[in-house]
Amino acid sequence: MNLPNSIQQKTWVRQIMNNSIVSVDSSVSATDAAKMMEDTEVGAIVVLENNMPVGIVTDRDFAIKVVAHSYPIDTPVRRIMSYPLISIDPDSDLWVASDLMSTRNVRKLPVIDDDKVVGIVTSSDLVKHIADH
């Protein structure tokens, strides 16, 4: 396969990740988390326990777990989060991120460095990067 040089060149997750991330404690209610997502215009919130990232709540989690399963709106996010958390290192290249998203069937990857969430990379970020280069 003959790829253009810009695609063959390695690009690191840290180069395209969004540094603006929203996180909540696992005890926060689904309603409060949804309001935070709306207020900050994000599609996912990283869930923390003892300040460690343990899961993620996405807009899809709300649709399937809260709405489809009729969970009460005051359900703690720990009950609706996706876990274990599938994440990536900021120094991984985009091909690794793409492969991880594909094999694990996820569209959002929190970026973790020294047990801290430093960003998030989404499938849309990958597509945009490829389209722009």
XYZ file of N, CA and C in Angstrom:
399
model
N 0.835 -1.178 0.000
C 0.000 0.000 0.000
C 0.881 1.242 0.000
N 0.593 2.159 -0.873
C 1.398 3.366 -1.010
C 0.675 4.541 -0.365
N 1.098 4.926 0.825
C 0.466 6.016 1.558
C 1.242 7.307 1.367
N 0.544 8.444 1.364
C 1.259 9.718 1.298
C 2.204 9.863 2.487
N 3.270 10.637 2.301
C 4.265 10.831 3.366
C 3.652 11.334 4.659
N 2.640 12.220 4.566
C 2.056 12.784 5.777
C 1.354 11.725 6.624
N 0.864 10.678 5.986
C 0.201 9.616 6.746
C 1.238 8.610 7.252
N 2.306 8.405 6.470
C 3.344 7.479 6.894
C 4.105 8.002 8.111
N 4.246 9.323 8.200
C 4.951 9.937 9.307
C 4.214 9.674 10.621
N 4.954 9.393 11.676
C 4.292 9.134 12.964
C 3.754 10.431 13.549
N 2.540 10.316 14.059
C 1.934 11.412 14.812
C 1.583 10.828 16.168
N 1.877 11.584 17.211
C 1.669 11.116 18.568
C 0.307 11.564 19.082
N -0.255 10.762 19.959
C -1.547 11.076 20.561
C -1.520 12.474 21.172
N -0.445 12.833 21.854
C -0.365 14.138 22.513
C -0.508 15.297 21.524
N -0.221 15.061 20.241
C -0.298 16.113 19.242
C -1.742 16.440 18.837
N -2.658 15.490 18.982
C -4.033 15.744 18.546
C -5.066 15.624 19.663
N -4.636 15.184 20.846
C -5.606 15.000 21.931
C -6.191 16.347 22.355
N -7.387 16.263 22.909
C -8.037 17.437 23.479
C -7.634 17.501 24.948
N -7.011 18.603 25.349
C -6.549 18.746 26.742
C -7.670 19.119 27.685
N -8.792 19.484 27.142
C -9.923 19.916 27.950
C -10.786 18.705 28.280
N -10.607 18.181 29.477
C -11.344 16.988 29.872
C -12.187 17.295 31.103
N -13.271 16.556 31.221
C -14.163 16.717 32.365
C -14.150 15.399 33.128
N -14.002 15.485 34.443
C -14.027 14.273 35.258
C -14.911 14.504 36.475
N -15.456 13.404 36.993
C -16.324 13.456 38.168
C -16.013 12.269 39.068
N -16.377 12.419 40.320
C -16.275 11.309 41.254
C -17.362 10.286 40.915
N -17.105 9.037 41.193
C -18.039 7.966 40.837
C -19.374 8.050 41.572
N -19.443 8.864 42.625
C -20.687 8.989 43.379
C -21.632 10.048 42.813
N -21.163 10.847 41.860
C -21.994 11.902 41.263
C -23.188 11.260 40.556
N -24.342 11.921 40.627
C -25.548 11.359 40.000
C -25.492 11.479 38.481
N -26.228 10.600 37.826
C -26.317 10.634 36.372
C -26.834 11.984 35.895
N -27.792 12.550 36.613
C -28.343 13.854 36.245
C -27.269 14.936 36.284
N -26.508 14.978 37.365
C -25.457 15.995 37.481
C -24.382 15.806 36.415
N -24.034 14.566 36.128
C -23.040 14.296 35.086
C -23.559 14.739 33.722
N -24.816 14.458 33.437
C -25.408 14.861 32.153
C -25.429 16.378 32.021
N -25.751 17.071 33.111
C -25.750 18.538 33.087
C -24.344 19.069 32.826
N -23.338 18.437 33.450
C -21.948 18.851 33.220
C -21.561 18.649 31.764
N -21.983 17.529 31.192
C -21.678 17.255 29.791
C -22.321 18.306 28.893
N -23.552 18.661 29.201
C -24.243 19.682 28.410
C -23.558 21.040 28.565
N -23.258 21.422 29.801
C -22.647 22.726 30.069
C -21.271 22.879 29.430
N -20.508 21.795 29.400
C -19.145 21.849 28.869
C -19.056 21.378 27.421
N -20.190 20.961 26.875
C -20.277 20.516 25.476
C -19.300 19.389 25.149
N -19.284 18.373 26.029
C -18.449 17.194 25.787
C -19.341 15.967 25.650
N -18.813 14.938 25.019
C -19.570 13.709 24.830
C -19.179 12.605 25.791
N -18.246 12.921 26.706
C -17.796 11.907 27.662
C -17.208 12.571 28.892
N -17.357 11.884 30.021
C -16.773 12.325 31.290
C -15.998 11.152 31.871
N -14.771 11.423 32.302
C -13.961 10.398 32.954
C -14.412 10.296 34.410
N -14.582 9.060 34.885
C -15.047 8.811 36.254
C -13.848 8.449 37.124
N -13.791 9.107 38.289
C -12.672 8.908 39.212
C -13.147 8.270 40.510
N -12.284 7.446 41.093
C -12.450 6.953 42.457
C -11.118 7.160 43.148
N -11.130 7.870 44.273
C -9.893 8.232 44.982
C -8.922 8.950 44.042
N -9.475 9.823 43.209
C -8.714 10.618 42.236
C -7.992 9.795 41.180
N -8.379 8.539 41.027
C -7.795 7.677 39.991
C -8.860 7.409 38.928
N -8.514 7.508 37.643
C -9.489 7.225 36.592
C -9.854 5.742 36.561
N -11.177 5.458 36.641
C -11.632 4.065 36.684
C -12.644 3.725 35.590
N -13.234 4.736 34.981
C -14.248 4.474 33.966
C -14.550 5.718 33.168
N -15.506 5.589 32.262
C -15.917 6.712 31.427
C -17.425 6.622 31.224
N -18.069 7.767 31.214
C -19.498 7.837 30.912
C -19.627 8.638 29.628
N -20.262 8.031 28.639
C -20.451 8.689 27.352
C -21.929 8.983 27.134
N -22.193 9.803 26.134
C -23.583 10.078 25.794
C -24.315 8.784 25.452
N -23.609 7.830 24.886
C -24.203 6.526 24.561
C -24.576 5.750 25.824
N -23.756 5.859 26.864
C -24.079 5.211 28.143
C -25.405 5.728 28.691
N -25.629 7.037 28.563
C -26.899 7.595 29.020
C -28.057 7.026 28.220
N -27.901 6.986 26.913
C -28.985 6.499 26.055
C -29.314 5.045 26.351
N -28.310 4.217 26.510
C -28.554 2.787 26.678
C -28.861 2.410 28.112
N -28.061 2.896 29.045
C -28.210 2.425 30.414
C -29.278 3.172 31.199
N -29.343 4.475 31.055
C -30.337 5.233 31.819
C -31.698 5.167 31.137
N -31.741 5.495 29.855
C -33.024 5.566 29.161
C -33.570 4.166 28.858
N -32.794 3.351 28.159
C -33.294 2.037 27.738
C -33.555 1.097 28.916
N -32.760 1.210 29.975
C -32.926 0.323 31.127
C -33.710 0.964 32.260
N -34.184 2.178 32.020
C -35.018 2.901 32.996
C -34.359 3.065 34.361
N -33.053 3.332 34.380
C -32.394 3.631 35.651
C -32.915 4.965 36.159
N -33.048 5.127 37.479
C -33.448 6.431 38.018
C -32.392 7.485 37.672
N -32.836 8.730 37.506
C -31.894 9.775 37.101
C -30.880 10.127 38.185
N -31.156 9.714 39.422
C -30.193 9.979 40.487
C -29.218 8.817 40.696
N -29.209 7.872 39.769
C -28.271 6.749 39.820
C -26.834 7.278 39.809
N -25.962 6.774 40.677
C -24.555 7.213 40.636
C -23.902 6.788 39.314
N -23.004 7.615 38.810
C -22.366 7.307 37.524
C -21.582 5.999 37.565
N -21.170 5.560 38.749
C -20.434 4.287 38.814
C -21.282 3.129 38.283
N -22.626 3.255 38.341
C -23.513 2.190 37.852
C -23.698 2.225 36.346
N -23.421 3.359 35.733
C -23.639 3.447 34.280
C -22.347 3.613 33.487
N -21.227 3.799 34.172
C -19.968 4.018 33.460
C -19.524 2.754 32.726
N -18.741 2.969 31.692
C -18.089 1.866 31.002
C -16.765 1.607 31.715
N -16.517 0.372 32.043
C -15.276 -0.004 32.717
C -14.962 -1.442 32.377
N -13.740 -1.896 32.493
C -12.591 -1.107 32.918
C -12.277 -0.014 31.898
N -11.600 1.013 32.354
C -11.269 2.144 31.499
C -10.235 1.725 30.464
N -10.558 1.941 29.229
C -9.616 1.687 28.134
C -8.993 3.032 27.803
N -7.696 3.129 27.985
C -7.015 4.415 27.831
C -5.743 4.237 27.022
N -5.079 5.353 26.782
C -3.850 5.325 25.989
C -2.851 6.305 26.581
N -1.596 6.077 26.298
C -0.491 6.916 26.733
C -0.310 8.069 25.736
N 0.049 9.260 26.185
C 0.211 10.382 25.261
C 1.334 10.179 24.243
N 2.272 9.295 24.542
C 3.388 9.060 23.631
C 3.159 7.885 22.688
N 1.936 7.379 22.640
C 1.580 6.349 21.657
C 1.311 7.037 20.330
N 1.517 6.300 19.241
C 1.221 6.920 17.956
C -0.244 6.688 17.574
N -0.704 7.440 16.587
C -2.120 7.398 16.222
C -2.548 6.049 15.679
N -1.635 5.300 15.095
C -1.991 3.968 14.595
C -2.328 3.047 15.768
N -1.618 3.180 16.873
C -1.913 2.393 18.070
C -3.288 2.796 18.612
N -3.555 4.100 18.648
C -4.859 4.582 19.120
C -5.979 4.057 18.230
N -5.767 4.119 16.936
C -6.770 3.644 15.980
C -7.034 2.153 16.148
N -5.965 1.388 16.290
C -6.092 -0.057 16.481
C -6.816 -0.381 17.789
N -6.477 0.338 18.849
C -7.118 0.124 20.155
C -8.613 0.431 20.079
N -8.966 1.534 19.420
C -10.382 1.881 19.264
C -11.123 0.804 18.481
N -10.490 0.324 17.437
C -11.117 -0.686 16.584
C -11.287 -2.019 17.305
N -10.230 -2.501 17.930
C -10.289 -3.823 18.563
C -11.151 -3.828 19.823
N -11.193 -2.712 20.538
C -11.979 -2.650 21.776
C -13.363 -2.024 21.564
N -13.642 -1.619 20.315
C -14.942 -1.045 19.945
C -15.318 0.170 20.799
N -14.372 1.109 20.898
C -14.616 2.366 21.613
C -14.337 3.531 20.674
N -14.955 4.673 20.967
C -14.767 5.860 20.140
C -14.054 6.986 20.878
N -13.844 6.801 22.182
C -13.195 7.824 22.992
C -12.149 7.161 23.885
N -10.931 7.684 23.844
C -9.846 7.147 24.665
C -9.283 8.231 25.579
N -9.496 8.101 26.871
C -8.808 9.022 27.772
C -7.296 8.811 27.644
N -6.559 9.899 27.730
C -5.106 9.849 27.653
C -4.578 9.970 29.079
N -3.849 8.941 29.506
C -3.376 8.848 30.888
C -1.851 8.925 30.924
N -1.345 9.807 31.795
C 0.098 9.935 31.989
C 0.342 9.980 33.496
N 1.119 9.048 34.010
C 1.389 8.952 35.461
C 0.101 8.923 36.281
N -0.831 8.058 35.880
C -2.113 7.864 36.573
C -2.999 9.109 36.601
N -2.713 10.088 35.767
C -3.530 11.299 35.679
C -4.093 11.418 34.263
N -5.353 11.848 34.181
C -5.967 12.084 32.879
C -5.443 13.416 32.354
N -4.775 13.378 31.204
C -4.193 14.599 30.641
C -4.909 15.043 29.373
N -5.826 14.210 28.886
C -6.555 14.567 27.674
C -7.458 13.439 27.239
N -8.036 13.625 26.064
C -8.887 12.593 25.475
C -8.712 12.673 23.966
N -8.714 11.522 23.326
C -8.656 11.463 21.862
C -9.855 10.644 21.400
N -10.518 11.139 20.369
C -11.731 10.486 19.876
C -11.530 10.001 18.446
N -12.427 9.130 18.020
C -12.367 8.666 16.633
C -12.532 9.846 15.678
N -13.324 10.825 16.053
C -13.484 12.031 15.216
C -12.165 12.796 15.107
N -11.393 12.845 16.201
C -10.080 13.501 16.161
C -9.166 12.802 15.151
N -9.207 11.463 15.151
C -8.367 10.703 14.217
C -8.769 10.970 12.772
N -10.065 10.928 12.500
C -10.554 11.160 11.135
C -10.202 12.570 10.684
N -10.403 13.542 11.553
C -10.086 14.939 11.208
C -8.599 15.082 10.904
N -7.750 14.463 11.706
C -6.308 14.545 11.491
C -5.934 13.959 10.122
N -6.481 12.814 9.808
C -6.187 12.171 8.519
C -6.686 13.042 7.360
N -7.897 13.586 7.506
C -8.457 14.428 6.447
C -7.640 15.705 6.244
N -7.119 16.256 7.327
C -6.350 17.497 7.246
C -4.920 17.294 6.742
N -4.459 16.051 6.776
C -3.067 15.803 6.387
C -3.026 14.884 5.195
